[in-house]
Amino acid sequence: MTFRDDGHAAVDWAADYLERVGELPVLAQVRPGDIRARLPQSPPEQGEPFEAVLRDLDEILMPGMTHWQHPRFFAYFAVTGSEPGILAELLAATLNSVAILWRTAPASTELEVTVLDWVAQLIGIPRGWHGHIEDTASTSTLAALIAARHTTGRNVVVCSEHAHSSVEKDARMLGLEVRKAPVDDAFRMRADALELDDVAAVVATVGTTSTTSVDPVAPIAERCASAGAWLHVDAAYAGSAMVCPELRWAFQGVERADSLVVNAHKWMFTPMDCSLLWTSRPDDFRAAFALVPEYLRTTDEAAFNISEYGPALGRRFRSLKLWAVLRCYGREGLQSRIREAVRLAELFEGWVRDEPGWEVCAPRPFSVVCFRREGSDEENEAILERVNSSGEIFISHTKLNGGYVLRLAIGSERTTEDDVCRAWAVLRDGG
Ligand SMILES: Cc1ncc(COP(=O)(O)O)c(C=O)c1O
């Protein structure tokens, strides 16, 4: 078999998978260790044909897959690896570009800053910010906190108790102290309760992980400006929704942020991983990260090395898949998919609200519904375990005000109204 034949087989495999993924159990039906026990303990002595890899993908690995591409994946934040994105990943691996410097990857470097500029226009953030791609929001926020500490010389980070755990983990890795600001009854950071005198950075979240609540960025920005604190906005999930003007209210004040993260791999139909990080203070970022040893010095005077704006030196060609998605979907394609997810979430929320014995537990700004059945935490946990083990749907949970709450997140472009109906039937009928 040649590369071409194996390639055709791999693309056929991918096309077949996407066609039938909705018929598979969404949550893997295996126990810890099951897959490992079926894999050889040592590598082969002689090389095998690629078709052996495809065969074992089917026979050994597929039973251990939780299917994030499944239309009834409703846990955490549902995502989409779209078809243009999948194909562009193949091309990026083919080119295997390593963007350590502009000269090692001029196309990748210049496409990356261009697509970040395109997305900035799509989601309504100011022109002229420096944008580049990190692997995950955890790394993007780490980079922002490094820049904030370097710039302010301070060692305290403030976020709300609803901020993502990555903020606390990043702060721990950097030896920074974390202070949690209180939230109001809609789970939004209280700007009036901030004390920022010795604070390096405030992380405000637009679309928190539990409820997708929106911290009030404008008054937080005001407080940061007067205290000399860096403002980082974590819009990992909800940032993509800003492509819809009717949802833009959530970005009020973001133009005053020092840095911003939006995960294209969450709700911009781009395969994992693609975290977009912008800063309005590129010189401060560069001061924190630029370190050019002799062997990386070049005479390309006007060149722009993205590796001087973040932790990684070698950078892969992630912009190619985002470019493919933006080209193939366009602004309208992105908007219609986001709007459909929000419409489906609103529909589901209405069904829960209208059903005696069930309640909605938090406001729903976007496409995530927090809800529970009247009864104990244990009963709601049992519902989650039961529906997930059915293989029909996969949902996750959180705790709000100390109580156990179910979460249904809509974000896959493959999810239809029928899928959401099925989810509600599975929940309600056995609930
Ligand atoms: C608001 C928010 N920030 C950050 C993250 C971390 O994202 P990543 O997995 O890209 O590090 C998440 C993950 O769900 C999130 O919801």
CSV table of C-alpha atoms and ligand atoms in Angstrom, one decimal:
chain,number,residue,atom,x,y,z
A,1,MET,CA,0.0,0.0,0.0
A,2,THR,CA,1.2,3.5,-0.7
A,3,PHE,CA,0.7,6.8,1.1
A,4,ARG,CA,-2.1,7.6,-1.3
A,5,ASP,CA,-4.0,4.3,-0.8
A,6,ASP,CA,-3.6,4.5,3.0
A,7,GLY,CA,-4.7,8.1,2.8
A,8,HIS,CA,-7.8,7.2,0.9
A,9,ALA,CA,-8.6,4.5,3.4
A,10,ALA,CA,-8.1,6.9,6.3
A,11,VAL,CA,-10.4,9.6,4.8
A,12,ASP,CA,-13.0,6.9,4.1
A,13,TRP,CA,-12.6,5.8,7.7
A,14,ALA,CA,-13.2,9.4,8.9
A,15,ALA,CA,-16.2,9.9,6.6
A,16,ASP,CA,-17.8,6.6,7.7
A,17,TYR,CA,-17.2,7.5,11.3
A,18,LEU,CA,-18.8,10.9,11.0
A,19,GLU,CA,-21.8,9.3,9.3
A,20,ARG,CA,-22.4,6.7,12.0
A,21,VAL,CA,-21.1,8.4,15.2
A,22,GLY,CA,-24.7,9.2,16.3
A,23,GLU,CA,-25.5,5.5,16.5
A,24,LEU,CA,-22.6,4.7,18.9
A,25,PRO,CA,-22.9,4.9,22.7
A,26,VAL,CA,-21.7,8.5,23.4
A,27,LEU,CA,-19.9,7.7,26.7
A,28,ALA,CA,-17.3,4.9,26.5
A,29,GLN,CA,-18.7,1.7,28.0
A,30,VAL,CA,-15.4,0.5,29.4
A,31,ARG,CA,-13.7,0.3,32.8
A,32,PRO,CA,-10.3,1.9,33.7
A,33,GLY,CA,-7.6,-0.4,32.4
A,34,ASP,CA,-9.8,-2.3,29.8
A,35,ILE,CA,-8.1,-0.7,26.8
A,36,ARG,CA,-4.6,-0.9,28.2
A,37,ALA,CA,-5.1,-4.7,28.8
A,38,ARG,CA,-5.9,-5.2,25.1
A,39,LEU,CA,-2.8,-3.3,23.9
A,40,PRO,CA,0.5,-5.1,23.3
A,41,GLN,CA,2.9,-4.3,26.2
A,42,SER,CA,5.9,-3.8,23.8
A,43,PRO,CA,6.3,-2.1,20.5
A,44,PRO,CA,6.7,-4.2,17.3
A,45,GLU,CA,10.2,-5.2,16.2
A,46,GLN,CA,9.3,-4.8,12.5
A,47,GLY,CA,7.2,-2.1,11.0
A,48,GLU,CA,3.6,-3.1,10.2
A,49,PRO,CA,1.4,-1.8,7.4
A,50,PHE,CA,-0.7,1.2,8.1
A,51,GLU,CA,-3.9,-0.9,7.6
A,52,ALA,CA,-3.0,-2.7,10.9
A,53,VAL,CA,-3.3,0.7,12.6
A,54,LEU,CA,-6.7,1.3,11.2
A,55,ARG,CA,-7.8,-2.3,12.1
A,56,ASP,CA,-6.7,-1.9,15.7
A,57,LEU,CA,-8.3,1.6,15.9
A,58,ASP,CA,-11.6,-0.1,15.1
A,59,GLU,CA,-11.1,-3.2,17.2
A,60,ILE,CA,-9.2,-2.1,20.3
A,61,LEU,CA,-9.5,1.7,20.6
A,62,MET,CA,-13.0,2.5,19.4
A,63,PRO,CA,-14.7,0.7,22.3
A,64,GLY,CA,-12.7,3.1,24.6
A,65,MET,CA,-13.8,6.2,22.8
A,66,THR,CA,-16.1,8.8,24.4
A,67,HIS,CA,-17.5,10.4,21.3
A,68,TRP,CA,-17.0,14.2,21.4
A,69,GLN,CA,-18.3,14.3,17.8
A,70,HIS,CA,-21.6,12.6,18.9
A,71,PRO,CA,-24.7,14.7,18.4
A,72,ARG,CA,-25.9,13.9,21.9
A,73,PHE,CA,-22.7,14.9,23.6
A,74,PHE,CA,-24.0,17.4,26.1
A,75,ALA,CA,-21.4,17.4,28.8
A,76,TYR,CA,-18.9,20.1,29.9
A,77,PHE,CA,-18.8,22.2,26.7
A,78,ALA,CA,-19.9,20.4,23.6
A,79,VAL,CA,-17.5,20.9,20.7
A,80,THR,CA,-17.3,20.3,16.9
A,81,GLY,CA,-14.4,19.1,14.9
A,82,SER,CA,-15.8,20.3,11.6
A,83,GLU,CA,-15.0,18.8,8.2
A,84,PRO,CA,-12.9,21.7,6.9
A,85,GLY,CA,-11.0,21.7,10.2
A,86,ILE,CA,-10.4,17.9,10.0
A,87,LEU,CA,-9.0,18.1,6.5
A,88,ALA,CA,-6.8,21.1,7.3
A,89,GLU,CA,-5.3,19.1,10.2
A,90,LEU,CA,-4.2,16.5,7.7
A,91,LEU,CA,-2.6,19.2,5.6
A,92,ALA,CA,-0.9,20.8,8.6
A,93,ALA,CA,0.6,17.5,9.6
A,94,THR,CA,1.7,16.9,6.0
A,95,LEU,CA,3.5,20.3,5.9
A,96,ASN,CA,4.9,19.7,9.5
A,97,SER,CA,5.9,23.3,9.7
A,98,VAL,CA,7.7,24.3,12.9
A,99,ALA,CA,7.3,28.0,13.5
A,100,ILE,CA,10.2,28.7,15.8
A,101,LEU,CA,11.0,31.9,13.9
A,102,TRP,CA,9.4,33.8,11.0
A,103,ARG,CA,12.0,32.4,8.6
A,104,THR,CA,11.3,28.8,9.5
A,105,ALA,CA,7.6,29.4,8.8
A,106,PRO,CA,6.7,32.7,7.1
A,107,ALA,CA,3.3,31.4,5.8
A,108,SER,CA,2.3,29.9,9.2
A,109,THR,CA,3.4,33.1,11.1
A,110,GLU,CA,1.6,35.5,8.8
A,111,LEU,CA,-1.6,33.4,8.4
A,112,GLU,CA,-1.8,33.1,12.2
A,113,VAL,CA,-1.7,36.9,12.8
A,114,THR,CA,-4.1,37.3,9.9
A,115,VAL,CA,-6.8,34.8,11.1
A,116,LEU,CA,-6.5,36.3,14.6
A,117,ASP,CA,-7.2,39.6,13.1
A,118,TRP,CA,-10.2,38.2,11.2
A,119,VAL,CA,-11.6,36.6,14.4
A,120,ALA,CA,-11.1,39.9,16.2
A,121,GLN,CA,-13.3,41.6,13.6
A,122,LEU,CA,-15.8,38.8,13.8
A,123,ILE,CA,-16.2,39.0,17.6
A,124,GLY,CA,-15.9,42.8,17.8
A,125,ILE,CA,-12.6,43.4,19.6
A,126,PRO,CA,-10.4,46.4,18.7
A,127,ARG,CA,-8.2,46.3,15.6
A,128,GLY,CA,-4.5,46.4,16.3
A,129,TRP,CA,-4.3,43.9,19.2
A,130,HIS,CA,-1.6,41.3,18.9
A,131,GLY,CA,-3.2,37.8,18.6
A,132,HIS,CA,-1.7,34.4,18.4
A,133,ILE,CA,-2.6,30.8,19.0
A,134,GLU,CA,-1.8,28.7,22.1
A,135,ASP,CA,-2.8,25.1,22.7
A,136,THR,CA,-5.4,25.6,25.4
A,137,ALA,CA,-7.0,28.3,27.5
A,138,SER,CA,-5.0,27.0,30.4
A,139,THR,CA,-1.8,28.0,28.6
A,140,SER,CA,-3.2,31.2,27.3
A,141,THR,CA,-4.2,32.3,30.8
A,142,LEU,CA,-0.8,31.2,32.0
A,143,ALA,CA,0.9,33.4,29.4
A,144,ALA,CA,-1.4,36.3,30.4
A,145,LEU,CA,-0.5,35.9,34.1
A,146,ILE,CA,3.2,35.8,33.3
A,147,ALA,CA,2.9,39.1,31.3
A,148,ALA,CA,0.8,40.6,34.2
A,149,ARG,CA,3.4,39.6,36.8
A,150,HIS,CA,6.3,40.8,34.7
A,151,THR,CA,4.6,44.1,34.0
A,152,THR,CA,3.2,44.9,37.4
A,153,GLY,CA,5.8,43.3,39.6
A,154,ARG,CA,3.0,42.1,41.9
A,155,ASN,CA,2.1,38.5,42.9
A,156,VAL,CA,-1.7,38.3,43.5
A,157,VAL,CA,-4.4,37.1,41.1
A,158,VAL,CA,-8.1,37.8,41.7
A,159,CYS,CA,-10.9,35.9,40.1
A,160,SER,CA,-14.4,34.9,41.1
A,161,GLU,CA,-15.3,31.6,42.8
A,162,HIS,CA,-16.8,30.6,39.4
A,163,ALA,CA,-13.6,31.2,37.4
A,164,HIS,CA,-12.3,28.0,35.7
A,165,SER,CA,-9.9,26.0,37.8
A,166,SER,CA,-7.1,26.7,35.2
A,167,VAL,CA,-6.7,30.2,36.7
A,168,GLU,CA,-5.9,28.7,40.1
A,169,LYS,CA,-3.7,26.0,38.6
A,170,ASP,CA,-1.8,28.6,36.5
A,171,ALA,CA,-1.4,30.8,39.6
A,172,ARG,CA,-0.1,27.8,41.6
A,173,MET,CA,2.5,27.0,38.9
A,174,LEU,CA,3.7,30.6,39.0
A,175,GLY,CA,3.7,30.8,42.8
A,176,LEU,CA,1.1,33.5,42.8
A,177,GLU,CA,-1.5,34.0,45.5
A,178,VAL,CA,-5.2,33.6,44.4
A,179,ARG,CA,-8.0,35.7,46.0
A,180,LYS,CA,-11.6,34.8,45.2
A,181,ALA,CA,-14.0,37.6,44.7
A,182,PRO,CA,-17.6,37.1,45.7
A,183,VAL,CA,-20.4,36.7,43.1
A,184,ASP,CA,-24.0,38.0,43.0
A,185,ASP,CA,-27.1,35.8,42.9
A,186,ALA,CA,-26.6,35.3,39.1
A,187,PHE,CA,-23.0,33.9,39.7
A,188,ARG,CA,-21.3,37.1,38.3
A,189,MET,CA,-18.2,38.7,39.9
A,190,ARG,CA,-19.1,41.6,42.1
A,191,ALA,CA,-17.0,44.5,40.9
A,192,ASP,CA,-17.9,46.6,43.9
A,193,ALA,CA,-16.3,44.0,46.2
A,194,LEU,CA,-12.9,44.1,44.5
A,195,GLU,CA,-9.8,45.2,46.5
A,196,LEU,CA,-7.0,45.5,44.1
A,197,ASP,CA,-4.2,47.6,45.6
A,198,ASP,CA,-1.5,44.9,45.5
A,199,VAL,CA,-3.1,42.9,42.6
A,200,ALA,CA,-1.2,41.8,39.5
A,201,ALA,CA,-4.2,40.6,37.5
A,202,VAL,CA,-7.9,40.2,37.6
A,203,VAL,CA,-9.3,37.3,35.6
A,204,ALA,CA,-12.9,38.1,34.5
A,205,THR,CA,-14.9,35.4,32.9
A,206,VAL,CA,-17.4,35.8,30.1
A,207,GLY,CA,-19.2,32.5,30.1
A,208,THR,CA,-18.2,30.7,33.3
A,209,THR,CA,-17.8,27.0,33.3
A,210,SER,CA,-20.6,26.0,35.6
A,211,THR,CA,-23.4,28.3,34.4
A,212,THR,CA,-21.9,30.5,31.6
A,213,SER,CA,-22.5,33.6,33.8
A,214,VAL,CA,-20.9,36.8,32.5
A,215,ASP,CA,-18.7,38.9,34.8
A,216,PRO,CA,-19.4,42.6,34.3
A,217,VAL,CA,-16.2,43.5,32.5
A,218,ALA,CA,-16.8,47.2,32.1
A,219,PRO,CA,-16.9,48.1,35.9
A,220,ILE,CA,-14.1,45.5,36.5
A,221,ALA,CA,-12.0,47.2,33.9
A,222,GLU,CA,-12.6,50.5,35.6
A,223,ARG,CA,-11.4,49.1,39.0
A,224,CYS,CA,-8.3,47.5,37.3
A,225,ALA,CA,-7.3,50.8,35.6
A,226,SER,CA,-7.4,52.8,38.8
A,227,ALA,CA,-5.5,50.1,40.7
A,228,GLY,CA,-2.9,49.4,38.0
A,229,ALA,CA,-3.9,45.8,37.7
A,230,TRP,CA,-3.8,43.8,34.5
A,231,LEU,CA,-7.2,42.6,33.2
A,232,HIS,CA,-7.4,39.2,31.6
A,233,VAL,CA,-10.7,38.1,30.1
A,234,ASP,CA,-11.4,34.4,29.9
A,235,ALA,CA,-14.0,34.0,27.2
A,236,ALA,CA,-12.8,30.4,26.4
A,237,TYR,CA,-16.4,29.2,25.7
A,238,ALA,CA,-18.6,32.3,25.1
A,239,GLY,CA,-16.1,34.4,23.0
A,240,SER,CA,-17.1,32.6,19.8
A,241,ALA,CA,-20.7,33.6,20.4
A,242,MET,CA,-19.8,37.2,20.0
A,243,VAL,CA,-20.0,36.7,16.3
A,244,CYS,CA,-23.7,37.2,16.8
A,245,PRO,CA,-24.5,40.9,17.4
A,246,GLU,CA,-27.4,40.1,19.7
A,247,LEU,CA,-25.0,38.4,22.1
A,248,ARG,CA,-22.4,41.1,22.1
A,249,TRP,CA,-23.7,42.7,25.3
A,250,ALA,CA,-21.6,40.1,27.1
A,251,PHE,CA,-18.4,41.7,25.7
A,252,GLN,CA,-19.2,45.2,27.0
A,253,GLY,CA,-15.9,46.6,28.4
A,254,VAL,CA,-13.7,43.9,26.8
A,255,GLU,CA,-12.1,46.6,24.7
A,256,ARG,CA,-10.4,47.8,27.9
A,257,ALA,CA,-8.9,44.4,28.7
A,258,ASP,CA,-5.1,43.8,28.6
A,259,SER,CA,-5.6,40.3,27.3
A,260,LEU,CA,-8.3,38.0,26.2
A,261,VAL,CA,-8.7,34.2,25.5
A,262,VAL,CA,-11.2,32.6,23.2
A,263,ASN,CA,-11.1,28.8,22.5
A,264,ALA,CA,-11.8,28.2,18.8
A,265,HIS,CA,-11.8,24.5,19.7
A,266,LYS,CA,-14.8,25.1,22.0
A,267,TRP,CA,-17.4,26.9,19.9
A,268,MET,CA,-15.7,27.9,16.7
A,269,PHE,CA,-16.0,24.5,15.0
A,270,THR,CA,-12.2,24.0,15.0
A,271,PRO,CA,-10.7,20.6,16.0
A,272,MET,CA,-8.8,20.5,19.3
A,273,ASP,CA,-6.5,22.4,19.9
A,274,CYS,CA,-6.8,26.0,19.1
A,275,SER,CA,-6.8,28.7,21.8
A,276,LEU,CA,-6.8,32.3,20.6
A,277,LEU,CA,-5.0,34.8,22.8
A,278,TRP,CA,-5.0,38.5,22.2
A,279,THR,CA,-3.3,41.3,24.0
A,280,SER,CA,-3.7,45.1,23.7
A,281,ARG,CA,-0.2,45.4,25.2
A,282,PRO,CA,2.0,43.4,22.8
A,283,ASP,CA,5.2,45.2,24.0
A,284,ASP,CA,4.6,44.0,27.6
A,285,PHE,CA,4.0,40.5,26.4
A,286,ARG,CA,7.2,40.6,24.3
A,287,ALA,CA,9.1,42.0,27.3
A,288,ALA,CA,7.9,39.0,29.4
A,289,PHE,CA,8.7,36.3,26.8
A,290,ALA,CA,11.4,37.4,24.3
A,291,LEU,CA,14.7,35.5,24.8
A,292,VAL,CA,16.7,35.0,21.6
A,293,PRO,CA,19.9,32.9,21.9
A,294,GLU,CA,22.6,33.2,19.3
A,295,TYR,CA,21.6,30.1,17.4
A,296,LEU,CA,18.1,31.6,16.8
A,297,ARG,CA,19.3,35.1,15.8
A,298,THR,CA,18.5,36.0,12.2
A,299,THR,CA,19.1,39.0,9.9
A,300,ASP,CA,15.4,39.2,9.0
A,301,GLU,CA,15.0,42.6,10.5
A,302,ALA,CA,11.3,43.2,9.9
A,303,ALA,CA,10.5,39.7,10.9
A,304,PHE,CA,7.9,38.9,13.6
A,305,ASN,CA,8.5,35.8,15.7
A,306,ILE,CA,5.4,34.6,17.5
A,307,SER,CA,7.6,32.5,19.8
A,308,GLU,CA,8.6,35.8,21.4
A,309,TYR,CA,5.0,36.3,22.7
A,310,GLY,CA,4.4,33.1,24.5
A,311,PRO,CA,5.9,30.0,26.3
A,312,ALA,CA,6.5,27.7,23.3
A,313,LEU,CA,9.4,27.9,20.9
A,314,GLY,CA,8.3,25.3,18.3
A,315,ARG,CA,4.8,26.1,17.1
A,316,ARG,CA,2.6,24.0,14.9
A,317,PHE,CA,0.5,25.2,12.0
A,318,ARG,CA,-2.7,25.6,13.9
A,319,SER,CA,-3.9,28.6,12.0
A,320,LEU,CA,-4.5,26.4,8.9
A,321,LYS,CA,-7.5,24.7,10.4
A,322,LEU,CA,-9.0,27.9,11.8
A,323,TRP,CA,-8.5,29.5,8.3
A,324,ALA,CA,-10.3,26.6,6.7
A,325,VAL,CA,-13.2,26.9,9.1
A,326,LEU,CA,-13.5,30.7,8.6
A,327,ARG,CA,-13.2,30.3,4.8
A,328,CYS,CA,-15.7,27.5,4.5
A,329,TYR,CA,-18.3,28.8,7.0
A,330,GLY,CA,-18.0,32.6,6.7
A,331,ARG,CA,-19.5,35.0,9.2
A,332,GLU,CA,-23.0,33.8,8.3
A,333,GLY,CA,-22.2,30.1,8.7
A,334,LEU,CA,-20.7,30.8,12.2
A,335,GLN,CA,-23.7,32.9,13.2
A,336,SER,CA,-26.3,30.4,12.1
A,337,ARG,CA,-24.7,27.5,14.0
A,338,ILE,CA,-24.3,29.5,17.2
A,339,ARG,CA,-27.9,30.7,16.9
A,340,GLU,CA,-29.1,27.2,16.4
A,341,ALA,CA,-27.3,26.0,19.6
A,342,VAL,CA,-28.8,28.9,21.6
A,343,ARG,CA,-32.3,28.1,20.2
A,344,LEU,CA,-32.0,24.5,21.1
A,345,ALA,CA,-30.9,25.3,24.6
A,346,GLU,CA,-33.8,27.8,25.0
A,347,LEU,CA,-36.2,25.0,23.9
A,348,PHE,CA,-34.8,22.6,26.4
A,349,GLU,CA,-34.9,25.2,29.1
A,350,GLY,CA,-38.6,25.7,28.4
A,351,TRP,CA,-39.3,22.0,28.6
A,352,VAL,CA,-37.6,21.8,32.0
A,353,ARG,CA,-39.4,24.9,33.3
A,354,ASP,CA,-42.8,23.6,32.2
A,355,GLU,CA,-42.4,20.2,33.7
A,356,PRO,CA,-43.7,19.8,37.3
A,357,GLY,CA,-41.0,18.4,39.6
A,358,TRP,CA,-38.1,19.9,37.6
A,359,GLU,CA,-36.4,23.3,37.9
A,360,VAL,CA,-34.0,25.5,36.1
A,361,CYS,CA,-31.2,26.5,38.5
A,362,ALA,CA,-29.4,29.4,36.8
A,363,PRO,CA,-30.0,32.1,34.2
A,364,ARG,CA,-29.0,30.9,30.7
A,365,PRO,CA,-27.2,33.5,28.6
A,366,PHE,CA,-26.0,31.1,25.9
A,367,SER,CA,-26.4,27.4,25.2
A,368,VAL,CA,-25.9,25.7,28.6
A,369,VAL,CA,-28.9,24.8,30.8
A,370,CYS,CA,-28.4,24.1,34.6
A,371,PHE,CA,-31.3,22.2,36.0
A,372,ARG,CA,-32.3,19.6,38.5
A,373,ARG,CA,-35.1,17.4,39.5
A,374,GLU,CA,-36.7,18.2,42.9
A,375,GLY,CA,-35.3,15.9,45.4
A,376,SER,CA,-31.9,15.2,47.0
A,377,ASP,CA,-28.4,15.6,45.6
A,378,GLU,CA,-28.1,11.8,45.6
A,379,GLU,CA,-31.2,11.4,43.5
A,380,ASN,CA,-29.9,13.9,40.9
A,381,GLU,CA,-26.5,12.2,40.9
A,382,ALA,CA,-28.3,8.9,40.3
A,383,ILE,CA,-30.1,10.4,37.3
A,384,LEU,CA,-26.8,11.6,35.8
A,385,GLU,CA,-25.3,8.1,36.3
A,386,ARG,CA,-28.3,6.4,34.8
A,387,VAL,CA,-28.6,8.6,31.7
A,388,ASN,CA,-24.9,8.5,31.0
A,389,SER,CA,-24.6,4.7,31.4
A,390,SER,CA,-27.5,4.3,28.9
A,391,GLY,CA,-25.1,5.5,26.1
A,392,GLU,CA,-27.9,7.6,24.7
A,393,ILE,CA,-26.7,11.0,26.0
A,394,PHE,CA,-23.7,12.3,28.0
A,395,ILE,CA,-24.3,15.2,30.4
A,396,SER,CA,-22.2,16.6,33.3
A,397,HIS,CA,-22.9,18.3,36.6
A,398,THR,CA,-21.8,21.1,38.9
A,399,LYS,CA,-22.6,22.4,42.3
A,400,LEU,CA,-24.4,25.8,42.8
A,401,ASN,CA,-24.8,27.2,46.3
A,402,GLY,CA,-23.7,23.8,47.6
A,403,GLY,CA,-26.4,21.8,45.7
A,404,TYR,CA,-25.9,19.2,43.0
A,405,VAL,CA,-27.1,20.5,39.6
A,406,LEU,CA,-27.3,18.8,36.2
A,407,ARG,CA,-25.8,20.6,33.1
A,408,LEU,CA,-26.8,20.2,29.5
A,409,ALA,CA,-24.4,22.0,27.1
A,410,ILE,CA,-25.2,22.4,23.4
A,411,GLY,CA,-22.4,23.1,21.0
A,412,SER,CA,-22.0,20.4,18.4
A,413,GLU,CA,-23.1,21.5,14.9
A,414,ARG,CA,-24.3,17.9,14.5
A,415,THR,CA,-27.0,18.2,17.3
A,416,THR,CA,-30.5,18.5,16.0
A,417,GLU,CA,-33.8,19.3,17.7
A,418,ASP,CA,-34.5,15.6,17.6
A,419,ASP,CA,-31.4,14.9,19.6
A,420,VAL,CA,-32.4,17.4,22.3
A,421,CYS,CA,-35.9,15.9,22.4
A,422,ARG,CA,-34.3,12.5,23.0
A,423,ALA,CA,-32.2,13.9,25.8
A,424,TRP,CA,-35.2,15.3,27.5
A,425,ALA,CA,-37.1,12.1,27.1
A,426,VAL,CA,-34.2,10.1,28.6
A,427,LEU,CA,-33.9,12.5,31.5
A,428,ARG,CA,-37.6,12.9,32.3
A,429,ASP,CA,-38.9,9.4,31.8
A,430,GLY,CA,-36.4,7.8,34.1
A,431,GLY,CA,-36.0,10.8,36.3
B,1,LIG,C1,-14.2,29.4,31.1
B,1,LIG,C2,-13.1,28.4,30.8
B,1,LIG,N1,-11.8,28.7,30.8
B,1,LIG,C3,-10.8,27.9,30.6
B,1,LIG,C4,-11.0,26.6,30.3
B,1,LIG,C5,-9.9,25.6,30.1
B,1,LIG,O1,-9.8,25.3,28.8
B,1,LIG,P1,-8.6,24.4,28.2
B,1,LIG,O2,-9.1,23.0,28.2
B,1,LIG,O3,-8.5,24.9,26.7
B,1,LIG,O4,-7.4,24.7,29.0
B,1,LIG,C6,-12.4,26.1,30.3
B,1,LIG,C7,-12.6,24.7,30.0
B,1,LIG,O5,-13.8,24.3,29.9
B,1,LIG,C8,-13.4,27.0,30.6
B,1,LIG,O6,-14.7,26.6,30.6
